[in-house]
PDB file of C-alpha atoms in Angstrom:
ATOM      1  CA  UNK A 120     -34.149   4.076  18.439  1.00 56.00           C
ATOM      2  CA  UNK A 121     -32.111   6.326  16.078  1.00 61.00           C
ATOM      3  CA  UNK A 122     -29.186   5.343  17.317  1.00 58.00           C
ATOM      4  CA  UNK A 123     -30.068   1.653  16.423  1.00 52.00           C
ATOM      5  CA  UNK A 124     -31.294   2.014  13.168  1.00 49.00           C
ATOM      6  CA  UNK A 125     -28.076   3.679  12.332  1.00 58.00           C
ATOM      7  CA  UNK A 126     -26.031   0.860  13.439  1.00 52.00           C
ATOM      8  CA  UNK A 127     -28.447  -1.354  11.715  1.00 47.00           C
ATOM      9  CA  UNK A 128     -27.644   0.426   8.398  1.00 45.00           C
ATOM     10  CA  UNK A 129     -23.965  -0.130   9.057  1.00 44.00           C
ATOM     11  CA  UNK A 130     -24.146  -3.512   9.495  1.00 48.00           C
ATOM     12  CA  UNK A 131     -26.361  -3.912   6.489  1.00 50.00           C
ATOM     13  CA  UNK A 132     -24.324  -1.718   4.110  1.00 44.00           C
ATOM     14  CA  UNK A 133     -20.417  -3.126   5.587  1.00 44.00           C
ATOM     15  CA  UNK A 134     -20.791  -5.815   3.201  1.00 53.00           C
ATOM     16  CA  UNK A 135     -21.222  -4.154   0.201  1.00 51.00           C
ATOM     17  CA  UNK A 136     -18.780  -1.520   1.353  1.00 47.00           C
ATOM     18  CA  UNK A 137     -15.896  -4.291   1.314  1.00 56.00           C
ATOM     19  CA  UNK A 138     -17.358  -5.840  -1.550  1.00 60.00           C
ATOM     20  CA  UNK A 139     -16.727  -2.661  -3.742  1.00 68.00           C
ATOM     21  CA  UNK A 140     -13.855  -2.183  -1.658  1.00 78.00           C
ATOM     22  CA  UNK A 141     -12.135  -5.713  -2.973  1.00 84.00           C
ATOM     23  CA  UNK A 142     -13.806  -5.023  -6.398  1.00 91.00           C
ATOM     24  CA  UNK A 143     -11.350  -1.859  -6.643  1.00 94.00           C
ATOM     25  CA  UNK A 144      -8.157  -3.479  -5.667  1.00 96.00           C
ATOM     26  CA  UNK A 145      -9.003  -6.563  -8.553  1.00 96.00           C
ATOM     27  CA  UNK A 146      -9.318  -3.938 -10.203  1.00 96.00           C
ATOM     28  CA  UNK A 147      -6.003  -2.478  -9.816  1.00 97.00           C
ATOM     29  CA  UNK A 148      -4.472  -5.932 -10.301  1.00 98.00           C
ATOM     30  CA  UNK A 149      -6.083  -6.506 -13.302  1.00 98.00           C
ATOM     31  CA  UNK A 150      -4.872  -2.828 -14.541  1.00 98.00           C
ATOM     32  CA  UNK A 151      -0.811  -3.874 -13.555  1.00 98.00           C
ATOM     33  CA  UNK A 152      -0.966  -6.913 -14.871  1.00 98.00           C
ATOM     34  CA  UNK A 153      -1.320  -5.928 -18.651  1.00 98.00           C
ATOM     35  CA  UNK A 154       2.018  -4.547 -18.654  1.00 98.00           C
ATOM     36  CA  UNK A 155       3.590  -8.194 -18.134  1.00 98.00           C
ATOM     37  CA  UNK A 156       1.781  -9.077 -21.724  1.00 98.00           C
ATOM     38  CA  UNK A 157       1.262 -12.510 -20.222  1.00 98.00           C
ATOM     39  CA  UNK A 158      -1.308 -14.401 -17.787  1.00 98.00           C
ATOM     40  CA  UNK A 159      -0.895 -13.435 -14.332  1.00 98.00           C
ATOM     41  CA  UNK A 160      -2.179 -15.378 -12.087  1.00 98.00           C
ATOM     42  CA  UNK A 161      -2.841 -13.873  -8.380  1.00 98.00           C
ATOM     43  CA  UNK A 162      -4.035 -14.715  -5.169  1.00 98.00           C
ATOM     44  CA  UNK A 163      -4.882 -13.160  -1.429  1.00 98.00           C
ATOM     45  CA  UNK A 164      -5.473 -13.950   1.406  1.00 98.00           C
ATOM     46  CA  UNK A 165      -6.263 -11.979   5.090  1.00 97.00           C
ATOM     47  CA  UNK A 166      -4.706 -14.923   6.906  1.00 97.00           C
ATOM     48  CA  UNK A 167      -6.616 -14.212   9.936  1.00 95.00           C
ATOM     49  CA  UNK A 168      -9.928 -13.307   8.320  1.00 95.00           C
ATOM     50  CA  UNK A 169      -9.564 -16.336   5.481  1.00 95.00           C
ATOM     51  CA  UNK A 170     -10.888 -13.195   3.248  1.00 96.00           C
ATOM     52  CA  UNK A 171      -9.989 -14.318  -0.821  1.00 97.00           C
ATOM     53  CA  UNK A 172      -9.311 -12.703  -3.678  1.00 97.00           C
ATOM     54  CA  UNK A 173      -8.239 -14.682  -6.975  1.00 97.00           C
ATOM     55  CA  UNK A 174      -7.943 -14.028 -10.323  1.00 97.00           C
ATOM     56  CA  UNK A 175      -6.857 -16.492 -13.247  1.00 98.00           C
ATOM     57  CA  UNK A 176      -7.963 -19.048 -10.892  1.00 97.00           C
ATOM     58  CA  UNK A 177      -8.630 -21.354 -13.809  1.00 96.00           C
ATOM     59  CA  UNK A 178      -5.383 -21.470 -14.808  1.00 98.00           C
ATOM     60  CA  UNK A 179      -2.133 -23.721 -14.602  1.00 98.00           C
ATOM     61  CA  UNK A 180       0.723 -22.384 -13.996  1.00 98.00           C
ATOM     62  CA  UNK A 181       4.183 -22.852 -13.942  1.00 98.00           C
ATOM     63  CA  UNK A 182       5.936 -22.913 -10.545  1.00 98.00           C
ATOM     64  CA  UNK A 183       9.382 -23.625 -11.518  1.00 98.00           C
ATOM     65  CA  UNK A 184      11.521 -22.787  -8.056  1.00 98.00           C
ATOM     66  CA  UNK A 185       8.255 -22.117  -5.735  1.00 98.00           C
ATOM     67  CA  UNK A 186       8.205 -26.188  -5.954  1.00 98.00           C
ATOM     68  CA  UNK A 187      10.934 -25.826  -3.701  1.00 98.00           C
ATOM     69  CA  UNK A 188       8.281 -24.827  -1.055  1.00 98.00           C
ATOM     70  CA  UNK A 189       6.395 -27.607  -0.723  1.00 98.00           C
ATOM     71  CA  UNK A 190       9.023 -30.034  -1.646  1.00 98.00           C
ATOM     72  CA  UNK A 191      10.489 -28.683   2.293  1.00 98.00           C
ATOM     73  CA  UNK A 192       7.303 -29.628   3.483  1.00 98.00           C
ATOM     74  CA  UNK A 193       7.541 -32.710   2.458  1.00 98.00           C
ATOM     75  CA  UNK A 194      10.836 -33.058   3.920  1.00 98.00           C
ATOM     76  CA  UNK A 195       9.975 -31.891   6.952  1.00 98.00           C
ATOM     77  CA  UNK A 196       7.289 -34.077   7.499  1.00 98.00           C
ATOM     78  CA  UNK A 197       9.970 -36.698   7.515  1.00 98.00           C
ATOM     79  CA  UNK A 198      12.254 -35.053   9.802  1.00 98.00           C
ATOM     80  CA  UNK A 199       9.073 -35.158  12.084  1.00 98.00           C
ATOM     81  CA  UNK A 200       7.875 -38.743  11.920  1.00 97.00           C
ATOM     82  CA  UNK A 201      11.556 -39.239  12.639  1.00 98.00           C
ATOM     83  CA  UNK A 202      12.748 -40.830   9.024  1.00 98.00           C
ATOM     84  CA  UNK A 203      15.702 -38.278   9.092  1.00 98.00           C
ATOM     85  CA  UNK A 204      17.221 -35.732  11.288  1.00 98.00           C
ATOM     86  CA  UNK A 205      17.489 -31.805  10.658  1.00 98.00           C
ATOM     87  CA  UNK A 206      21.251 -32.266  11.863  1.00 98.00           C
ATOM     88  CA  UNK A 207      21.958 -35.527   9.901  1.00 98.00           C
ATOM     89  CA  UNK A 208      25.122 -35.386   7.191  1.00 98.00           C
ATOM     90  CA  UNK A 209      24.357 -36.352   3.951  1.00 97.00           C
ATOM     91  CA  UNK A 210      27.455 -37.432   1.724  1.00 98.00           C
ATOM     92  CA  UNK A 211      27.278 -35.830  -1.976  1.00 98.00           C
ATOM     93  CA  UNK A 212      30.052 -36.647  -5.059  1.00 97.00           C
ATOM     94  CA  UNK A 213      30.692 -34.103  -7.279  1.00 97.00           C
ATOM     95  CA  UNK A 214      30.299 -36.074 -10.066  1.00 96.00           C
ATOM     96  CA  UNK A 215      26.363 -36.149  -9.153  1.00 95.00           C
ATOM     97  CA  UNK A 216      25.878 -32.699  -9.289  1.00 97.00           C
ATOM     98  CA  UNK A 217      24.614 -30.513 -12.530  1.00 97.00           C
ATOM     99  CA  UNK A 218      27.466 -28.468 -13.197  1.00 96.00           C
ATOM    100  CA  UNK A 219      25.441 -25.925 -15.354  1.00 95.00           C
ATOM    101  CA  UNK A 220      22.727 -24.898 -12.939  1.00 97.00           C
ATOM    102  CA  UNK A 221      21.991 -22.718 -10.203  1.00 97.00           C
ATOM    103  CA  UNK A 222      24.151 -24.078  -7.363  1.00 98.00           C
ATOM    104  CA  UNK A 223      25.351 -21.800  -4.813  1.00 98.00           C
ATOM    105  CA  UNK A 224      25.876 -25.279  -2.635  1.00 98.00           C
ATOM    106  CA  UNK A 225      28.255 -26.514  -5.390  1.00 98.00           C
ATOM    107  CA  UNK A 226      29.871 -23.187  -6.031  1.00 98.00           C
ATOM    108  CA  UNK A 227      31.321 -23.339  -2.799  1.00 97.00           C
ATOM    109  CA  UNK A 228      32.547 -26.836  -2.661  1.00 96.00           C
ATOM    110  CA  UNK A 229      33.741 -26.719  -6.504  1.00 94.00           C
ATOM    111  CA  UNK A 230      35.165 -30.164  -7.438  1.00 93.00           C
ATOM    112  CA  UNK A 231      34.999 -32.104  -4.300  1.00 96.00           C
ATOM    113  CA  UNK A 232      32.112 -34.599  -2.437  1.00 98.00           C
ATOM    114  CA  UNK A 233      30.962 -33.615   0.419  1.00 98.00           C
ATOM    115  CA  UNK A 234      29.338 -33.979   3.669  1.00 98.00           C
ATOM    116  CA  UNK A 235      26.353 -32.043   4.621  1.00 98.00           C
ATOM    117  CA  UNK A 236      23.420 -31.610   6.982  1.00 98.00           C
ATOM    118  CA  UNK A 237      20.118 -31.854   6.008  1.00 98.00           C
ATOM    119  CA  UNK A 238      18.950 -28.552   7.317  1.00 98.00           C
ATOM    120  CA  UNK A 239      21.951 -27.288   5.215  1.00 98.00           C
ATOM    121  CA  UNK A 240      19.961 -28.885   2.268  1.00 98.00           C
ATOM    122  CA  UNK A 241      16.751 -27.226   2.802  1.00 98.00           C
ATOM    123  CA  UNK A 242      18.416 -23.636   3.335  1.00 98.00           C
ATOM    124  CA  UNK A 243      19.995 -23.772   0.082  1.00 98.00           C
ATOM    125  CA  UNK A 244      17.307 -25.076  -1.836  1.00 98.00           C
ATOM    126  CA  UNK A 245      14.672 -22.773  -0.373  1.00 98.00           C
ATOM    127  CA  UNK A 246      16.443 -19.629   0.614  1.00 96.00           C
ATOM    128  CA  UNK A 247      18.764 -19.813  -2.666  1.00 96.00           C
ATOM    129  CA  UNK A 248      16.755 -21.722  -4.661  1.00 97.00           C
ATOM    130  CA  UNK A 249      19.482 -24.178  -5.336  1.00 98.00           C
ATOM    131  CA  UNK A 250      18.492 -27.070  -8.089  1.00 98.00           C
ATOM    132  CA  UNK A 251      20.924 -29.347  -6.792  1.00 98.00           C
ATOM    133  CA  UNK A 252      20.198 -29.289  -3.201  1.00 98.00           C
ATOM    134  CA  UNK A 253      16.494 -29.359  -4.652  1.00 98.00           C
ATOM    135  CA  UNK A 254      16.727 -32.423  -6.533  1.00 98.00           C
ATOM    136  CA  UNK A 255      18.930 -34.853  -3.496  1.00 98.00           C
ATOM    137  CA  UNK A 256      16.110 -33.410  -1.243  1.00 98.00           C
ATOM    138  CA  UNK A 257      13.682 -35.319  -3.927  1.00 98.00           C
ATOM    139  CA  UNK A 258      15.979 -38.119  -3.754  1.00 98.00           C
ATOM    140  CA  UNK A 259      15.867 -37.987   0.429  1.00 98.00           C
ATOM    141  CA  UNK A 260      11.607 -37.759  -0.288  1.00 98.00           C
ATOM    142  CA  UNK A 261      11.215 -40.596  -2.365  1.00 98.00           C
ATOM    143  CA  UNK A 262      10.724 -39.008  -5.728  1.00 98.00           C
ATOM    144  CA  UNK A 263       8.222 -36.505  -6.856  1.00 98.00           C
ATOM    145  CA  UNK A 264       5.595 -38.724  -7.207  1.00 98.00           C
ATOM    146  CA  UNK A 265       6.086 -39.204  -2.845  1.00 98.00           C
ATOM    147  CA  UNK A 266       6.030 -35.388  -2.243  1.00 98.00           C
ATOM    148  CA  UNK A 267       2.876 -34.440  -5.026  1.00 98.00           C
ATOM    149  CA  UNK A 268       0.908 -37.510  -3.388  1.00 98.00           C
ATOM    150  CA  UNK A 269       2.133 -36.189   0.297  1.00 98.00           C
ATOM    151  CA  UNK A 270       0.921 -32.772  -0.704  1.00 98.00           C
ATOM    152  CA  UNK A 271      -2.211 -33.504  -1.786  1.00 98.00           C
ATOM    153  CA  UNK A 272      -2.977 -35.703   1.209  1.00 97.00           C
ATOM    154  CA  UNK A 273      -2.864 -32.183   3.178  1.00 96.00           C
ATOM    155  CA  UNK A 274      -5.924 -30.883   0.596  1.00 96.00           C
ATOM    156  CA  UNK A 275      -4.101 -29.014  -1.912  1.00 97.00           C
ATOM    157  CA  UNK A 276      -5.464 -30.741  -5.048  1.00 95.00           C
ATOM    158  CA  UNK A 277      -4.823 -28.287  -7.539  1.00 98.00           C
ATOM    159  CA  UNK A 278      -1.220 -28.494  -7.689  1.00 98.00           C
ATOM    160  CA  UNK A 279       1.251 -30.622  -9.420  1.00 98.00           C
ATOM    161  CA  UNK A 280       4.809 -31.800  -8.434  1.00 98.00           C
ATOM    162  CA  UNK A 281       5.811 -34.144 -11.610  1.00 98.00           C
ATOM    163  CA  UNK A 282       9.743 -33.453 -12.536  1.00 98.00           C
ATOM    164  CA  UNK A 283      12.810 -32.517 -10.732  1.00 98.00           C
ATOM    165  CA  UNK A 284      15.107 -29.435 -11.665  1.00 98.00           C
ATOM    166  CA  UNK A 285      16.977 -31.997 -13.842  1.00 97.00           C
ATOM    167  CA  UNK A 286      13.764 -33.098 -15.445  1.00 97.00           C
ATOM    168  CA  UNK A 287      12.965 -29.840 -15.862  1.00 97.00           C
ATOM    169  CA  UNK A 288      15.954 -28.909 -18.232  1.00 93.00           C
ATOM    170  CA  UNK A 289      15.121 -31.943 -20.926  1.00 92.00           C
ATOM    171  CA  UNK A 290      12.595 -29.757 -22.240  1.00 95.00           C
ATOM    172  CA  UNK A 291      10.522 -26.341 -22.725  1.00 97.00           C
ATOM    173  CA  UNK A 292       7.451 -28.093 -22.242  1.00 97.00           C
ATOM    174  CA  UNK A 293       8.369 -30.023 -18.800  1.00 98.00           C
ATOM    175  CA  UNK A 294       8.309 -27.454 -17.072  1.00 98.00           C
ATOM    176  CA  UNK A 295       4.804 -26.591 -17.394  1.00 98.00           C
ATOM    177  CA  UNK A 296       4.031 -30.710 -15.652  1.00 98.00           C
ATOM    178  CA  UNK A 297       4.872 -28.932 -12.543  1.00 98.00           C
ATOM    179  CA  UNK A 298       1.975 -26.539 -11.678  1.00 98.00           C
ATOM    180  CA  UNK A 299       0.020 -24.911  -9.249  1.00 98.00           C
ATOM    181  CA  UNK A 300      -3.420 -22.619  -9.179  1.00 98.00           C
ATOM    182  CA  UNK A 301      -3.537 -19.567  -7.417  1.00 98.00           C
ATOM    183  CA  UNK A 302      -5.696 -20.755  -4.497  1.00 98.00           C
ATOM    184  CA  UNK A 303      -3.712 -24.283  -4.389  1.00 98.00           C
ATOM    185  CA  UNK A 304      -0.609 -22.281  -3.241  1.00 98.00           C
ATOM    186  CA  UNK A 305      -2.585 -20.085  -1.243  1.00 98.00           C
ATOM    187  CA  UNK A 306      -3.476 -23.262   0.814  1.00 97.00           C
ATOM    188  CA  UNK A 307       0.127 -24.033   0.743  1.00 96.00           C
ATOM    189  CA  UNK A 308       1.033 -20.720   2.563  1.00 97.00           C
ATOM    190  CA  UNK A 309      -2.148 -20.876   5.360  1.00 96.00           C
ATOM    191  CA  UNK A 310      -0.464 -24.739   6.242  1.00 93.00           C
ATOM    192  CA  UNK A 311       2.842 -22.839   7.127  1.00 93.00           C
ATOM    193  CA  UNK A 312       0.798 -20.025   8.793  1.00 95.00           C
ATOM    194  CA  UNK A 313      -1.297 -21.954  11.225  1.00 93.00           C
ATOM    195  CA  UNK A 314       1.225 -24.652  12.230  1.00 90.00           C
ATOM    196  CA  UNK A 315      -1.041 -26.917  11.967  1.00 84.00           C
ATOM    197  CA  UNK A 316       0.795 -30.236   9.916  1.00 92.00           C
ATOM    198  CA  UNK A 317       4.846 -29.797  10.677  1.00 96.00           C
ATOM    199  CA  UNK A 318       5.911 -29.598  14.603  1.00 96.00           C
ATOM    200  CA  UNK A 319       6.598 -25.920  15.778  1.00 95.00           C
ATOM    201  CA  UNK A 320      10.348 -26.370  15.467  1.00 96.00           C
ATOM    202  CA  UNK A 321      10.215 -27.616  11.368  1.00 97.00           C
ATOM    203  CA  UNK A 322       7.772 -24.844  10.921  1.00 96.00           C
ATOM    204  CA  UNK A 323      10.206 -22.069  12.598  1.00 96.00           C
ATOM    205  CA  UNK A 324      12.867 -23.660  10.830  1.00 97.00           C
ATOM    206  CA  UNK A 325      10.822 -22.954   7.349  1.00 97.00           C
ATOM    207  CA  UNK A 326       9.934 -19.670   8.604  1.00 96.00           C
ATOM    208  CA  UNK A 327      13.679 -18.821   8.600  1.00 96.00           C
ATOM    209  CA  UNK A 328      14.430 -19.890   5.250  1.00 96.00           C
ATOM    210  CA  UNK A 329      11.454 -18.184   3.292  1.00 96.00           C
ATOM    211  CA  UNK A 330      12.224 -14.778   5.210  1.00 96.00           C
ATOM    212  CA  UNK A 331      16.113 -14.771   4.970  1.00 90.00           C
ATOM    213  CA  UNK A 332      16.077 -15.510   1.130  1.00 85.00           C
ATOM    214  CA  UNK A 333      18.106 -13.656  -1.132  1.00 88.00           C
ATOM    215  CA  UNK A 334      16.799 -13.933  -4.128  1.00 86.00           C
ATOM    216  CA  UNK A 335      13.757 -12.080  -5.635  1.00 88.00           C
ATOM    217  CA  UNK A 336      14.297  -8.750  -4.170  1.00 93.00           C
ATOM    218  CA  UNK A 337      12.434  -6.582  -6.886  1.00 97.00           C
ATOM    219  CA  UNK A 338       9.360  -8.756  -6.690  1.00 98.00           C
ATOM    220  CA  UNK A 339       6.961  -9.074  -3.325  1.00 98.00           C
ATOM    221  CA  UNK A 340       9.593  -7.028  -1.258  1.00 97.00           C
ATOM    222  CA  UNK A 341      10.175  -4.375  -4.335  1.00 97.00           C
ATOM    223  CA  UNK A 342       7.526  -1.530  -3.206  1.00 98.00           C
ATOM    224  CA  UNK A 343       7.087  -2.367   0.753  1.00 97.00           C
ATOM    225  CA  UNK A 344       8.298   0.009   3.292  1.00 95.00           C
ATOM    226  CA  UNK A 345      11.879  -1.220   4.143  1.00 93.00           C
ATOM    227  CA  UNK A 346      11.836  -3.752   7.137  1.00 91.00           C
ATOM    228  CA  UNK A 347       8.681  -5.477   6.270  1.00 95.00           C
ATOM    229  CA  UNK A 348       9.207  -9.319   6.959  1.00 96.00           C
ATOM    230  CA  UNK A 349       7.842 -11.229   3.717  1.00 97.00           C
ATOM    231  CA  UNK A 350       8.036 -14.917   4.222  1.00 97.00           C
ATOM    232  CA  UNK A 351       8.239 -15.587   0.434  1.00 97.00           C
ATOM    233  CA  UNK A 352       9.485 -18.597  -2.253  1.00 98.00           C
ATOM    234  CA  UNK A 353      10.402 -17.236  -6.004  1.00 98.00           C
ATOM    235  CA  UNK A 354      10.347 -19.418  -9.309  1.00 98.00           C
ATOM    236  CA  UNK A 355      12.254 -18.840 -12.412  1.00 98.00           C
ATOM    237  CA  UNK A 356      12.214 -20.029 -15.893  1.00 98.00           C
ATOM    238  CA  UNK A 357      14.540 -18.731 -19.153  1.00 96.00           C
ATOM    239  CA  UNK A 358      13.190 -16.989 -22.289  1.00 97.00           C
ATOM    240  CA  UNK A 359      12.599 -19.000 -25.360  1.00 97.00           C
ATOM    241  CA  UNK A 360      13.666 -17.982 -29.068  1.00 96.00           C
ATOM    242  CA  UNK A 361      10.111 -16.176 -29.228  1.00 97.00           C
ATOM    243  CA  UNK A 362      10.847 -13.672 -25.891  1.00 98.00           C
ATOM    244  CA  UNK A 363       8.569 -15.412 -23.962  1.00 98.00           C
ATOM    245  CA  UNK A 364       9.440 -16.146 -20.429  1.00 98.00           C
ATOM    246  CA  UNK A 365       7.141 -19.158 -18.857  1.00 98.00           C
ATOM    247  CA  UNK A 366       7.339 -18.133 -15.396  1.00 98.00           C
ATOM    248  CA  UNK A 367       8.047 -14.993 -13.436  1.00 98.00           C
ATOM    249  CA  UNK A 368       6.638 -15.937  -9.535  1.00 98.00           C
ATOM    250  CA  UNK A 369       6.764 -15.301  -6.092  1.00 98.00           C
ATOM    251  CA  UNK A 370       4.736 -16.158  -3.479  1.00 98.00           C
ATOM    252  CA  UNK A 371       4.785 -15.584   0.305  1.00 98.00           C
ATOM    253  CA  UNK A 372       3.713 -14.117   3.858  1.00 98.00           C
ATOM    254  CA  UNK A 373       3.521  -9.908   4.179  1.00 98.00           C
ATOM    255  CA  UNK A 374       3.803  -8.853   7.919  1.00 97.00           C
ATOM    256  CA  UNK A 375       1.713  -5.370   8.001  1.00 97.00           C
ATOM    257  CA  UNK A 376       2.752  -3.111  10.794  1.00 95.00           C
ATOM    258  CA  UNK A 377      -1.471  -3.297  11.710  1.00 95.00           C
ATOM    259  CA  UNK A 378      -0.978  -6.591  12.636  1.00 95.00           C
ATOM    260  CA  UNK A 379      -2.437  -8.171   9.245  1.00 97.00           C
ATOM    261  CA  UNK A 380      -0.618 -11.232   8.126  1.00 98.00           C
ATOM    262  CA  UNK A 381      -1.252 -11.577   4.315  1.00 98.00           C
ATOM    263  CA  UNK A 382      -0.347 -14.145   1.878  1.00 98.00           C
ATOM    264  CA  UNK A 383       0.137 -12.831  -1.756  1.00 98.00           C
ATOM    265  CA  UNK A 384       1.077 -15.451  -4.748  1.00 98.00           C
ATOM    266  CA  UNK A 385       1.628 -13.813  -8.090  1.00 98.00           C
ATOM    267  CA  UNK A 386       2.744 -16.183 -10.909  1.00 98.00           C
ATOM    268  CA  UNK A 387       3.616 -14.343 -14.096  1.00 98.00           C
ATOM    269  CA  UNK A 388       3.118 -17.049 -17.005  1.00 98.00           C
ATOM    270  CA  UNK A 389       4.187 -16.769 -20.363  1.00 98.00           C
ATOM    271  CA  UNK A 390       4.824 -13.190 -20.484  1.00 98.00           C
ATOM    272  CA  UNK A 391       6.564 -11.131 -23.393  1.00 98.00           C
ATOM    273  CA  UNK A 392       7.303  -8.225 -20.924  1.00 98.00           C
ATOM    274  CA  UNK A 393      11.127  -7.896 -20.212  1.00 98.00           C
ATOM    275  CA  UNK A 394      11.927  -8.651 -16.251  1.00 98.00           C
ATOM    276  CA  UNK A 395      12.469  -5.649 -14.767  1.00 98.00           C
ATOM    277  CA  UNK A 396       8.831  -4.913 -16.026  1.00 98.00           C
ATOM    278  CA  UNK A 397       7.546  -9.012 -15.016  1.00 98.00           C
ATOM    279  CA  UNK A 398       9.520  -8.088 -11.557  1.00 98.00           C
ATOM    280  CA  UNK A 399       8.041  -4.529 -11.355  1.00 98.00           C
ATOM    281  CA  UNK A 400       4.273  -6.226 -12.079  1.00 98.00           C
ATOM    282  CA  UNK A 401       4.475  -8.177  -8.887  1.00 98.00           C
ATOM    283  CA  UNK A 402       6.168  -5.197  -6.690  1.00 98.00           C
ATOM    284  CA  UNK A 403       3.139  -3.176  -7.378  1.00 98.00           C
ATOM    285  CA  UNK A 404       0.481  -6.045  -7.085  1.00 98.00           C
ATOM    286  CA  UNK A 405       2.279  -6.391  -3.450  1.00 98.00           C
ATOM    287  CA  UNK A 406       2.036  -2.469  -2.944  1.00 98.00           C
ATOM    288  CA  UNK A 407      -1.421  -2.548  -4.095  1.00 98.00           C
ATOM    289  CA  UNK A 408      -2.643  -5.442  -1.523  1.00 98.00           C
ATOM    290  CA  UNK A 409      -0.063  -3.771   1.261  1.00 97.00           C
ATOM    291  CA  UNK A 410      -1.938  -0.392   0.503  1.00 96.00           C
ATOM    292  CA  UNK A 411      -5.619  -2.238   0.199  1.00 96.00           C
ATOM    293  CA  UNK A 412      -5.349  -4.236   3.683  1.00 96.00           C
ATOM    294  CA  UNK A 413      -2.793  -1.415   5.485  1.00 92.00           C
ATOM    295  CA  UNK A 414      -5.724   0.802   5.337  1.00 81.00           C
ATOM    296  CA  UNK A 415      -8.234  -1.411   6.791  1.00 68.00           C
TER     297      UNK A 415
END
């Protein structure tokens, strides 16, 4: 009988164990996140448990590059209902291509058209974050009005694909037409966990890409032990004449060595903070959610 009521009182007081539990690491994101002297938007998610934790929900932000996610998606989806082919060549001119963006794609190929795969596409778009590659995947989609209505038709409503890369650059403001809430990109990354919308070879393929990318090494990956696979997308934007910086993000996967898969998204929105400290915000909101479920 004693032995009973004791497990009775465990059971009863678990919940508000992980309660104040979860209440401490908000907590600790809440405490980083001054330093970016922005909005900081954040979400988490125990992919296995569906356990949440958000904070700025409310707010729109900014995705610039981590469109690039869901815009492969998209693309996917059409390489599965057999609209296009992963190996199929698609022939770019040079003259098409913005010669004053991030291109790694054009780089290579300076001053000459070119013939390339579709899977080639998608790699440098979402492992490099290329805006060309980006913006004839768009084309390939239909436009972004195609991919934001194809998105939302999964149920991620609070998100917002409205202007390409080149769109982007007409204006400060544009850029801001293409957002996402914390929990609508969380939804993103569970779709791409569970396997349940693209066929097991488009979602292995995406796999690849978000976990071999380059670029944002100081952000999700900054503070975890070396090794950890992080599935992740990054996003962008320039500093106006005022300091402020509209979007500092990354978002992806953590592997935990106890077998926890978690999705972390972390958009930094227009922040005053220099980046190394915007970068260093989201290393230590990753550390702090590594440390938080590592210990469970």
């Amino acid at each position: 009988m004693i032995r009973f009521a004791r497990i009775l009182v465990l059971i009863l007081l678990f919940p508000i164990l992980a309660f104040a539990q979860q209440a401490k690491l908000k907590f600790e994101i809440e405490t980083i996140s001054k330093d970016a002297k922005g909005i900081v938007g954040v979400g988490v998610m125990d992919l296995k448990t569906r356990e949440t934790l958000l904070m700025n929900q409310e707010h729109k932000f900014p995705m610039q590059s981590t469109f690039k996610f869901p815009l492969a998606i998209a693309v996917l989806d059409l390489v599965d209902k057999g609209k296009y082919k992963i190996n199929q060549k698609i022939h770019v001119k040079s003259a098409g291509l913005d010669p004053e963006t991030h291109s790694p794609m054009r780089d290579k190929r300076p001053n000459q058209d070119f013939d390339i795969t579709i899977g080639e596409l998608l790699s440098y778009s979402v492992s490099e974050s290329d805006n060309n590659a980006c913006d004839i995947l768009f084309e390939l989609a239909g436009g972004t009005k195609k991919v934001n209505e194809y998105i939302h038709s999964l149920g991620v409503k609070d998100i917002a694909i409205v202007a390409t890369e080149k769109e982007m650059k007409a204006g400060w403001d544009v850029q801001y037409t293409n957002y996402a809430r914390p929990s609508a990109y969380l939804q993103l990354l569970q779709i791409a966990y569970e396997r349940r919308k693209l066929s097991k070879a488009s979602h292995d393929y995406l796999w690849k890409m978000m976990v071999e990318g380059p670029t944002g090494l100081k952000r999700i990956k900054g503070l975890l032990p070396k090794g950890t696979e992080v599935a992740h997308k990054t996003g962008t934007s320039g500093t106006n004449d005022k300091g402020i910086s509209a979007a500092t993000n990354d978002a992806g996967i953590i592997r935990l060595p106890n077998g926890k898969d978690i999705a972390v998204v972390v958009f930094v929105s227009d922040a005053a903070a220099n980046m190394d400290t915007r970068e260093l915000v989201i290393a230590r909101i990753a550390k702090s959610v590594w440390d938080y479920y590592g210990s469970k």
